[in-house]
XYZ file of C-alpha atoms in Angstrom:
518
model
C 130.107 74.567 76.948
C 132.084 75.742 74.129
C 134.389 78.886 74.341
C 132.383 82.042 73.831
C 134.525 84.445 71.862
C 133.108 88.136 70.972
C 130.127 88.562 68.553
C 131.663 92.001 67.608
C 135.392 90.902 66.903
C 135.640 86.909 67.012
C 138.774 85.528 68.011
C 141.609 85.389 65.605
C 143.664 82.324 66.784
C 142.634 79.130 66.977
C 141.898 76.837 69.965
C 145.455 75.043 70.860
C 144.364 71.487 70.449
C 144.945 69.100 73.380
C 146.851 65.810 72.918
C 144.892 62.938 72.174
C 146.944 59.744 73.965
C 145.057 60.733 77.215
C 141.479 61.066 75.903
C 139.753 58.867 77.633
C 141.394 59.905 81.096
C 140.693 63.955 80.252
C 136.936 62.749 79.474
C 136.421 61.402 82.738
C 137.486 64.037 84.280
C 135.668 66.461 82.851
C 132.304 64.343 83.115
C 133.255 64.051 86.677
C 133.306 68.137 87.095
C 130.333 68.169 85.250
C 128.389 65.738 87.252
C 129.370 67.503 90.722
C 127.888 70.580 89.361
C 124.777 69.242 87.937
C 124.437 67.220 91.076
C 124.586 69.962 93.367
C 121.339 71.670 91.469
C 119.409 68.775 92.808
C 121.562 67.117 95.992
C 120.070 69.756 98.326
C 116.404 69.767 97.456
C 115.644 66.499 99.534
C 117.773 68.057 102.640
C 115.759 70.994 102.792
C 113.421 70.497 105.655
C 116.159 69.156 107.720
C 118.471 72.272 107.004
C 115.491 74.298 108.212
C 114.892 72.269 110.945
C 118.706 72.659 112.428
C 118.934 76.244 111.453
C 115.946 77.601 111.863
C 115.260 79.635 108.940
C 112.305 80.988 107.995
C 110.331 79.069 104.663
C 111.172 82.092 102.356
C 114.931 82.160 103.716
C 114.573 78.888 102.876
C 114.268 79.480 98.741
C 118.027 80.985 99.336
C 119.601 77.575 99.636
C 118.659 76.937 96.270
C 118.297 80.365 95.097
C 121.794 81.811 96.089
C 123.496 78.818 93.969
C 121.472 79.397 91.217
C 122.021 83.130 90.716
C 125.685 83.192 91.419
C 125.618 80.302 88.751
C 123.708 81.938 86.191
C 125.244 85.471 86.748
C 128.897 84.249 86.205
C 128.258 81.508 83.639
C 129.453 83.353 80.658
C 132.402 85.107 82.412
C 133.802 81.425 83.189
C 133.653 80.781 79.728
C 135.406 83.371 78.510
C 138.014 83.606 81.258
C 138.505 79.567 80.404
C 139.339 81.014 76.445
C 141.788 83.908 78.226
C 143.455 82.012 80.887
C 143.508 78.408 80.025
C 140.386 75.778 80.320
C 142.675 73.314 82.848
C 143.506 76.422 85.182
C 140.088 77.496 85.011
C 138.705 73.950 85.826
C 141.077 73.733 88.621
C 140.222 77.210 89.671
C 136.734 76.506 89.569
C 136.412 72.850 91.003
C 139.006 74.068 94.333
C 136.556 77.280 94.969
C 133.431 74.805 95.070
C 134.817 71.998 96.673
C 136.262 74.691 99.384
C 132.908 76.225 99.678
C 131.023 72.523 99.828
C 133.148 72.104 102.982
C 132.176 75.926 104.582
C 128.710 74.853 103.581
C 129.063 71.516 105.380
C 130.180 73.113 108.535
C 128.031 75.833 108.502
C 126.522 76.926 112.068
C 124.375 79.998 111.154
C 122.223 80.429 108.261
C 124.067 83.193 106.798
C 127.249 80.975 106.811
C 125.216 78.402 104.831
C 123.920 80.912 102.113
C 127.303 82.367 101.566
C 128.945 78.914 101.171
C 126.459 78.135 98.305
C 126.679 81.658 96.912
C 130.628 80.620 96.597
C 129.444 76.691 95.128
C 127.604 78.324 92.382
C 130.502 80.986 91.477
C 132.880 77.862 91.561
C 130.744 75.851 89.130
C 130.392 79.049 86.786
C 134.070 79.001 86.344
C 134.396 75.138 86.206
C 131.144 74.128 84.110
C 132.153 75.746 80.836
C 135.439 74.351 80.419
C 134.068 70.445 81.052
C 132.733 70.418 77.252
C 135.504 72.621 75.922
C 137.874 70.128 77.502
C 135.932 67.382 76.134
C 135.387 68.276 72.594
C 139.215 69.284 72.250
C 140.310 65.978 74.196
C 138.921 64.081 70.768
C 139.132 64.549 67.381
C 136.321 65.577 65.103
C 133.847 62.948 64.082
C 132.326 59.624 65.782
C 134.803 59.714 68.698
C 134.006 63.172 69.846
C 129.806 62.727 68.950
C 130.428 59.658 71.673
C 132.213 61.894 74.151
C 129.515 64.563 74.025
C 126.878 62.277 74.344
C 129.043 60.792 77.600
C 129.134 64.228 78.882
C 125.519 64.858 78.472
C 124.675 61.526 79.965
C 126.872 62.164 83.060
C 125.514 65.997 83.587
C 121.588 63.858 82.916
C 122.623 61.312 85.618
C 123.900 63.952 87.993
C 120.404 65.470 87.877
C 118.720 62.421 88.111
C 120.391 60.810 91.125
C 120.413 64.092 93.181
C 117.370 63.252 94.994
C 118.440 59.538 95.599
C 121.907 60.404 96.895
C 120.746 63.013 98.901
C 117.890 60.885 100.572
C 120.514 58.461 101.318
C 122.847 61.009 103.137
C 120.246 62.862 104.761
C 118.708 59.801 106.384
C 122.059 57.717 107.177
C 124.304 60.737 108.504
C 122.951 64.467 108.216
C 121.498 67.243 105.747
C 125.532 68.425 106.463
C 126.592 65.582 103.805
C 124.753 66.677 101.034
C 127.859 69.209 101.080
C 130.680 67.530 102.721
C 130.593 64.510 100.095
C 131.982 67.060 97.473
C 134.988 67.536 99.466
C 136.776 63.968 98.920
C 134.850 63.550 95.391
C 136.398 66.831 94.655
C 139.795 66.376 96.011
C 140.146 63.489 93.881
C 139.266 64.948 90.429
C 141.641 68.210 91.449
C 144.531 65.597 92.205
C 143.785 63.677 88.517
C 142.973 66.965 86.598
C 146.362 68.635 88.104
C 148.163 65.694 86.823
C 146.646 64.832 83.598
C 144.817 67.722 81.920
C 146.840 69.486 79.470
C 146.211 73.120 79.407
C 144.771 75.243 76.221
C 143.539 78.598 75.479
C 141.910 80.931 72.618
C 144.063 83.417 71.417
C 142.183 86.396 72.060
C 143.828 88.401 75.012
C 141.149 90.982 75.556
C 140.133 91.536 79.441
C 136.665 89.543 80.737
C 133.692 91.773 81.111
C 134.067 91.561 85.429
C 131.689 94.722 85.578
C 128.877 92.889 83.208
C 129.238 89.352 85.197
C 128.960 91.725 88.789
C 125.956 93.777 87.832
C 123.960 91.166 86.207
C 124.518 88.865 89.601
C 123.832 91.470 91.344
C 120.498 92.740 89.789
C 119.027 89.066 89.977
C 119.878 88.928 93.649
C 118.052 92.227 94.129
C 115.037 91.425 92.318
C 114.700 87.773 93.891
C 115.117 89.581 97.456
C 113.042 92.431 96.872
C 110.302 89.531 95.272
C 110.758 87.520 98.639
C 110.132 90.390 101.054
C 106.722 91.271 99.320
C 105.404 88.307 101.029
C 106.016 89.811 104.807
C 106.177 93.168 103.959
C 103.676 93.587 100.817
C 104.543 95.135 97.405
C 104.336 98.894 98.519
C 106.567 98.440 101.644
C 110.107 100.238 101.222
C 111.664 96.566 102.459
C 110.497 95.508 99.234
C 110.308 98.005 96.667
C 114.040 99.331 97.218
C 115.688 96.051 96.894
C 113.345 95.725 93.532
C 114.304 99.469 92.273
C 118.081 98.295 92.847
C 117.306 95.072 91.108
C 115.926 97.214 88.154
C 118.973 99.750 87.994
C 121.540 97.255 87.788
C 120.005 95.166 85.236
C 119.610 98.638 83.288
C 123.368 99.192 83.678
C 124.164 95.802 82.499
C 122.528 96.379 79.346
C 124.375 99.592 78.874
C 127.673 98.123 79.945
C 127.293 95.644 77.464
C 126.525 97.709 74.483
C 129.346 99.577 74.900
C 132.138 97.380 75.873
C 134.518 95.799 73.664
C 134.059 92.085 74.622
C 130.845 91.810 76.240
C 129.069 88.750 78.412
C 125.997 89.462 76.244
C 126.567 91.007 72.598
C 123.186 92.514 72.365
C 123.369 92.346 68.426
C 122.840 88.899 68.576
C 119.064 89.246 70.213
C 118.288 90.886 66.991
C 118.218 87.159 65.859
C 114.781 86.340 66.114
C 115.523 82.337 66.623
C 117.844 83.551 69.400
C 115.983 85.985 71.210
C 112.987 83.968 71.143
C 114.514 81.134 72.502
C 116.297 82.760 75.088
C 112.752 84.422 76.446
C 110.881 81.072 75.836
C 113.808 79.088 78.253
C 113.216 81.836 80.604
C 109.632 81.339 80.942
C 110.239 77.620 80.863
C 112.404 77.243 83.217
C 110.878 79.772 85.870
C 108.160 76.987 85.955
C 110.244 73.889 86.024
C 113.236 74.510 88.091
C 111.147 75.183 91.129
C 109.356 71.668 90.715
C 112.107 69.917 92.512
C 111.938 72.471 95.508
C 107.850 72.132 95.979
C 107.281 68.446 95.203
C 110.142 67.957 98.128
C 108.766 69.605 100.366
C 105.144 68.682 99.612
C 106.488 64.900 100.259
C 108.374 65.650 103.602
C 106.104 68.336 105.198
C 102.955 67.327 104.084
C 102.724 63.462 103.232
C 105.326 62.825 105.874
C 107.998 60.896 103.402
C 111.328 60.825 105.153
C 114.279 62.181 102.912
C 115.336 58.987 101.464
C 111.670 58.456 100.838
C 111.327 61.319 98.917
C 114.323 61.014 97.084
C 113.021 57.936 95.529
C 109.577 59.475 95.199
C 111.150 61.760 92.574
C 113.261 59.148 91.103
C 110.511 58.621 88.261
C 110.561 62.202 87.114
C 114.430 62.546 87.293
C 114.603 59.900 84.467
C 111.503 61.267 82.556
C 113.777 64.501 82.204
C 116.195 61.562 80.510
C 113.883 60.550 78.526
C 112.369 63.449 77.163
C 116.019 64.754 75.750
C 116.410 61.602 74.311
C 112.984 61.777 72.669
C 113.157 65.112 71.424
C 115.895 64.933 68.698
C 113.757 61.965 67.247
C 110.743 63.957 67.175
C 112.283 66.958 65.590
C 113.611 65.062 62.603
C 109.801 64.680 61.573
C 108.112 67.663 62.980
C 110.626 70.180 63.578
C 112.157 72.104 66.353
C 109.264 74.426 66.829
C 106.521 71.919 67.336
C 108.455 69.434 69.948
C 109.440 72.809 71.716
C 105.613 73.529 72.298
C 104.334 70.161 73.093
C 107.378 69.449 75.456
C 106.020 72.879 77.514
C 102.089 71.636 76.864
C 102.810 68.425 78.429
C 104.385 70.100 81.310
C 101.584 72.446 81.643
C 99.448 69.630 82.033
C 101.442 68.226 84.797
C 101.457 71.140 86.627
C 97.556 71.376 86.453
C 97.718 67.785 87.676
C 100.237 68.530 90.964
C 98.046 71.551 91.786
C 95.121 69.546 92.614
C 97.162 67.800 95.005
C 95.776 67.420 98.647
C 97.125 67.226 102.256
C 96.409 62.997 101.893
C 97.182 62.348 98.346
C 98.537 58.879 97.084
C 101.888 58.128 96.045
C 101.275 57.607 92.139
C 98.562 60.128 91.610
C 99.806 62.781 93.874
C 103.724 63.176 92.657
C 104.843 59.986 90.140
C 102.142 60.520 87.074
C 102.360 64.549 87.453
C 105.891 64.649 88.066
C 106.747 62.375 84.922
C 104.834 64.657 83.279
C 105.983 67.601 84.177
C 110.037 66.807 83.430
C 108.815 64.471 80.312
C 108.072 67.964 79.060
C 111.121 69.706 80.457
C 113.239 67.393 78.586
C 111.369 67.802 75.337
C 111.148 71.302 75.272
C 114.779 72.454 76.312
C 116.438 70.578 73.785
C 114.649 71.948 70.605
C 114.982 75.857 71.980
C 118.794 75.231 72.389
C 118.507 73.882 68.937
C 116.813 76.582 67.206
C 118.955 79.302 69.247
C 122.332 77.938 68.151
C 121.386 76.374 65.099
C 121.240 79.891 62.538
C 124.626 81.467 64.171
C 127.892 81.381 62.831
C 130.560 78.683 64.040
C 132.090 81.091 66.434
C 129.055 82.395 68.257
C 127.773 78.976 68.947
C 129.294 79.026 72.110
C 128.499 82.032 73.095
C 124.921 81.626 72.466
C 124.341 78.370 74.497
C 125.955 80.020 77.595
C 123.002 82.716 77.052
C 120.815 79.369 76.419
C 121.524 78.075 79.930
C 121.755 81.414 81.718
C 118.301 82.309 80.375
C 116.929 79.064 81.697
C 119.082 79.381 85.247
C 118.119 83.229 85.604
C 114.141 82.410 84.925
C 114.428 79.228 87.293
C 115.758 81.985 90.240
C 113.338 84.475 89.541
C 110.282 82.021 89.388
C 111.160 80.452 92.341
C 111.328 83.522 94.557
C 107.982 84.552 92.646
C 106.175 81.177 93.401
C 107.586 80.838 97.054
C 106.096 84.034 97.942
C 103.027 83.063 96.208
C 102.989 79.945 98.673
C 103.962 81.662 101.732
C 101.232 84.080 100.857
C 98.733 81.449 100.725
C 100.109 79.422 103.784
C 99.918 82.672 105.721
C 102.211 81.560 108.619
C 100.262 78.320 109.239
C 101.874 74.936 109.404
C 99.209 72.608 108.923
C 99.053 69.717 105.943
C 96.294 71.521 104.779
C 97.966 75.039 104.923
C 100.879 73.922 103.476
C 99.297 72.110 100.625
C 96.885 75.158 99.697
C 100.157 77.198 99.176
C 102.382 74.564 97.161
C 99.221 73.769 95.012
C 98.943 77.877 94.284
C 102.678 77.555 93.247
C 101.637 74.499 90.726
C 98.538 76.536 89.323
C 100.965 79.759 88.949
C 103.639 77.716 87.307
C 100.840 75.838 84.597
C 100.056 79.494 83.633
C 103.232 80.908 82.915
C 103.819 77.124 80.965
C 100.692 78.240 78.640
C 101.960 81.570 77.971
C 105.408 80.066 77.172
C 103.601 77.475 74.450
C 101.737 80.939 72.699
C 105.104 82.416 72.866
C 106.432 79.222 71.085
C 103.866 78.982 68.257
C 103.552 82.898 67.805
C 107.263 83.787 67.960
C 109.606 80.593 67.076
C 111.157 80.314 63.675
C 109.609 77.306 62.085
C 112.803 76.797 60.029
C 116.506 78.515 60.562
C 119.576 77.852 58.588
C 121.979 75.003 59.444
C 125.261 76.617 60.944
C 127.926 75.276 58.211
C 125.324 77.746 55.669
C 124.838 80.322 57.833
C 127.353 83.790 56.863
C 129.612 85.059 58.747
C 127.944 88.329 61.063
C 127.565 91.017 59.192
C 124.406 93.140 58.472
C 122.822 90.613 56.174
C 123.782 87.683 58.285
C 122.541 89.246 61.615
C 118.558 89.204 60.124
C 116.252 86.198 60.645
C 116.774 83.743 58.047
C 113.009 83.456 57.561
C 112.883 87.288 56.730
C 115.340 87.043 54.075
C 113.770 86.214 50.525
C 115.766 83.468 48.722
C 117.653 81.897 51.381
C 118.143 78.536 51.555
C 116.457 77.515 55.036
C 116.290 73.870 56.212
C 114.902 72.615 59.823
C 117.500 73.179 62.850
C 119.995 70.155 62.958
C 119.543 68.887 66.546
C 122.377 66.701 67.452
C 124.718 69.361 66.566
C 123.453 72.208 68.046
C 121.893 69.912 71.479
C 125.323 69.137 71.692
C 126.644 72.513 72.112
C 123.919 73.876 74.728
C 123.816 70.799 76.947
C 120.840 68.785 77.463
C 118.026 69.465 79.824
C 119.726 67.826 82.545
C 120.287 71.564 83.834
C 116.330 70.977 84.551
C 116.923 68.479 87.082
């Protein structure tokens, strides 16, 4: 992810370039860090039934194995990028990777559920520090032009590959060893990458020395956690119980305080002025809605395959491979379709494709066949995820000044992950409520089907929002003025301005690919 200077006052000093001599090694090390971050989003899903059996976690608590990582990652992602600008990308890469590796060790050795959840949160924090540095190191290591484009393509492919490989890697490790190795495998890999990075990565930083917005990061993370916890408590306590209302109210208050802090601080994580731009605000809301449904797909599909259809962890990982590859295919097809049909149309088409997959999946039965109950609806869901994420990222970043591109791309990824965390909490609560504590295949299937049916409704709302709110055209970044009163207005609302379709290749590269969906 690119560096993220403040929108209110851009960084005045250029980034110190990294030496070009070890470029291939630098790119390889940065990509290895990105692979670990993305892999850990998906690799744990296959292990969830085994985790629950050994640690005795409840169905409601099991979602926190995923959400503890996602909430910490989303809440500290922008802070991690800012810290890299201030304190050095190599230093933050090393700090993030070391924390991620140690947290993986702690999670793999956990004896109680709270120890595992704490370790997963620490992993998410480490990933938030590590991830923004990986793309910045790649782009600084390679000169601008075709070589940099190839390096970014490698970074994107490695990230997508990490998401696609997660189910298979997790299935093999759980089947041959135990669920603990989906976390412990990060320790030797992380140690090797850490040693290589310490020896080979050069240092670079931006010249802006303002302090990072730590209060903002803490407030938004605590607010998200409060909302997700409150939602998860409604299944057991009801919406009117204090056990649910108190954390929900606390989460809302903390989010409000976060917005107040962002409006006053000189170097905010989320400059609220950017959200006045139609392309930025609409794309981020659309990404949040899409993420709230699509992020949960892996969670419920894995539980359905193992708890209802009786698949082993390895069989479940293999069963989801076509879906994993479909998100990569969608990401590759999106830029080509955007050139002929525009980003807004392709984003809506992708969300509509995913809606069809969610609707199909909601017809699942307790004795479903693999092709019709897992493979085909899964491919539709993830093909749609890949098709929609790239144009949304492109629309969000194409109309901003170059100095703001990294910040806006960070907002896109944060919106997607935040939406996924809250969406998982809501859908898990709905599924558990429908199941009503019964563990029969029929009851579990009814709960999972409700989750997918609700996800389809959310995605339909996202399609409507895209068609109504997303701009048809936005300016190329190269033609955008420096931030000012006129530049902050939506280009479509400024008469006489030369507007063209968003440039998909540049914008998608800045914002990453749909690998985060996996």
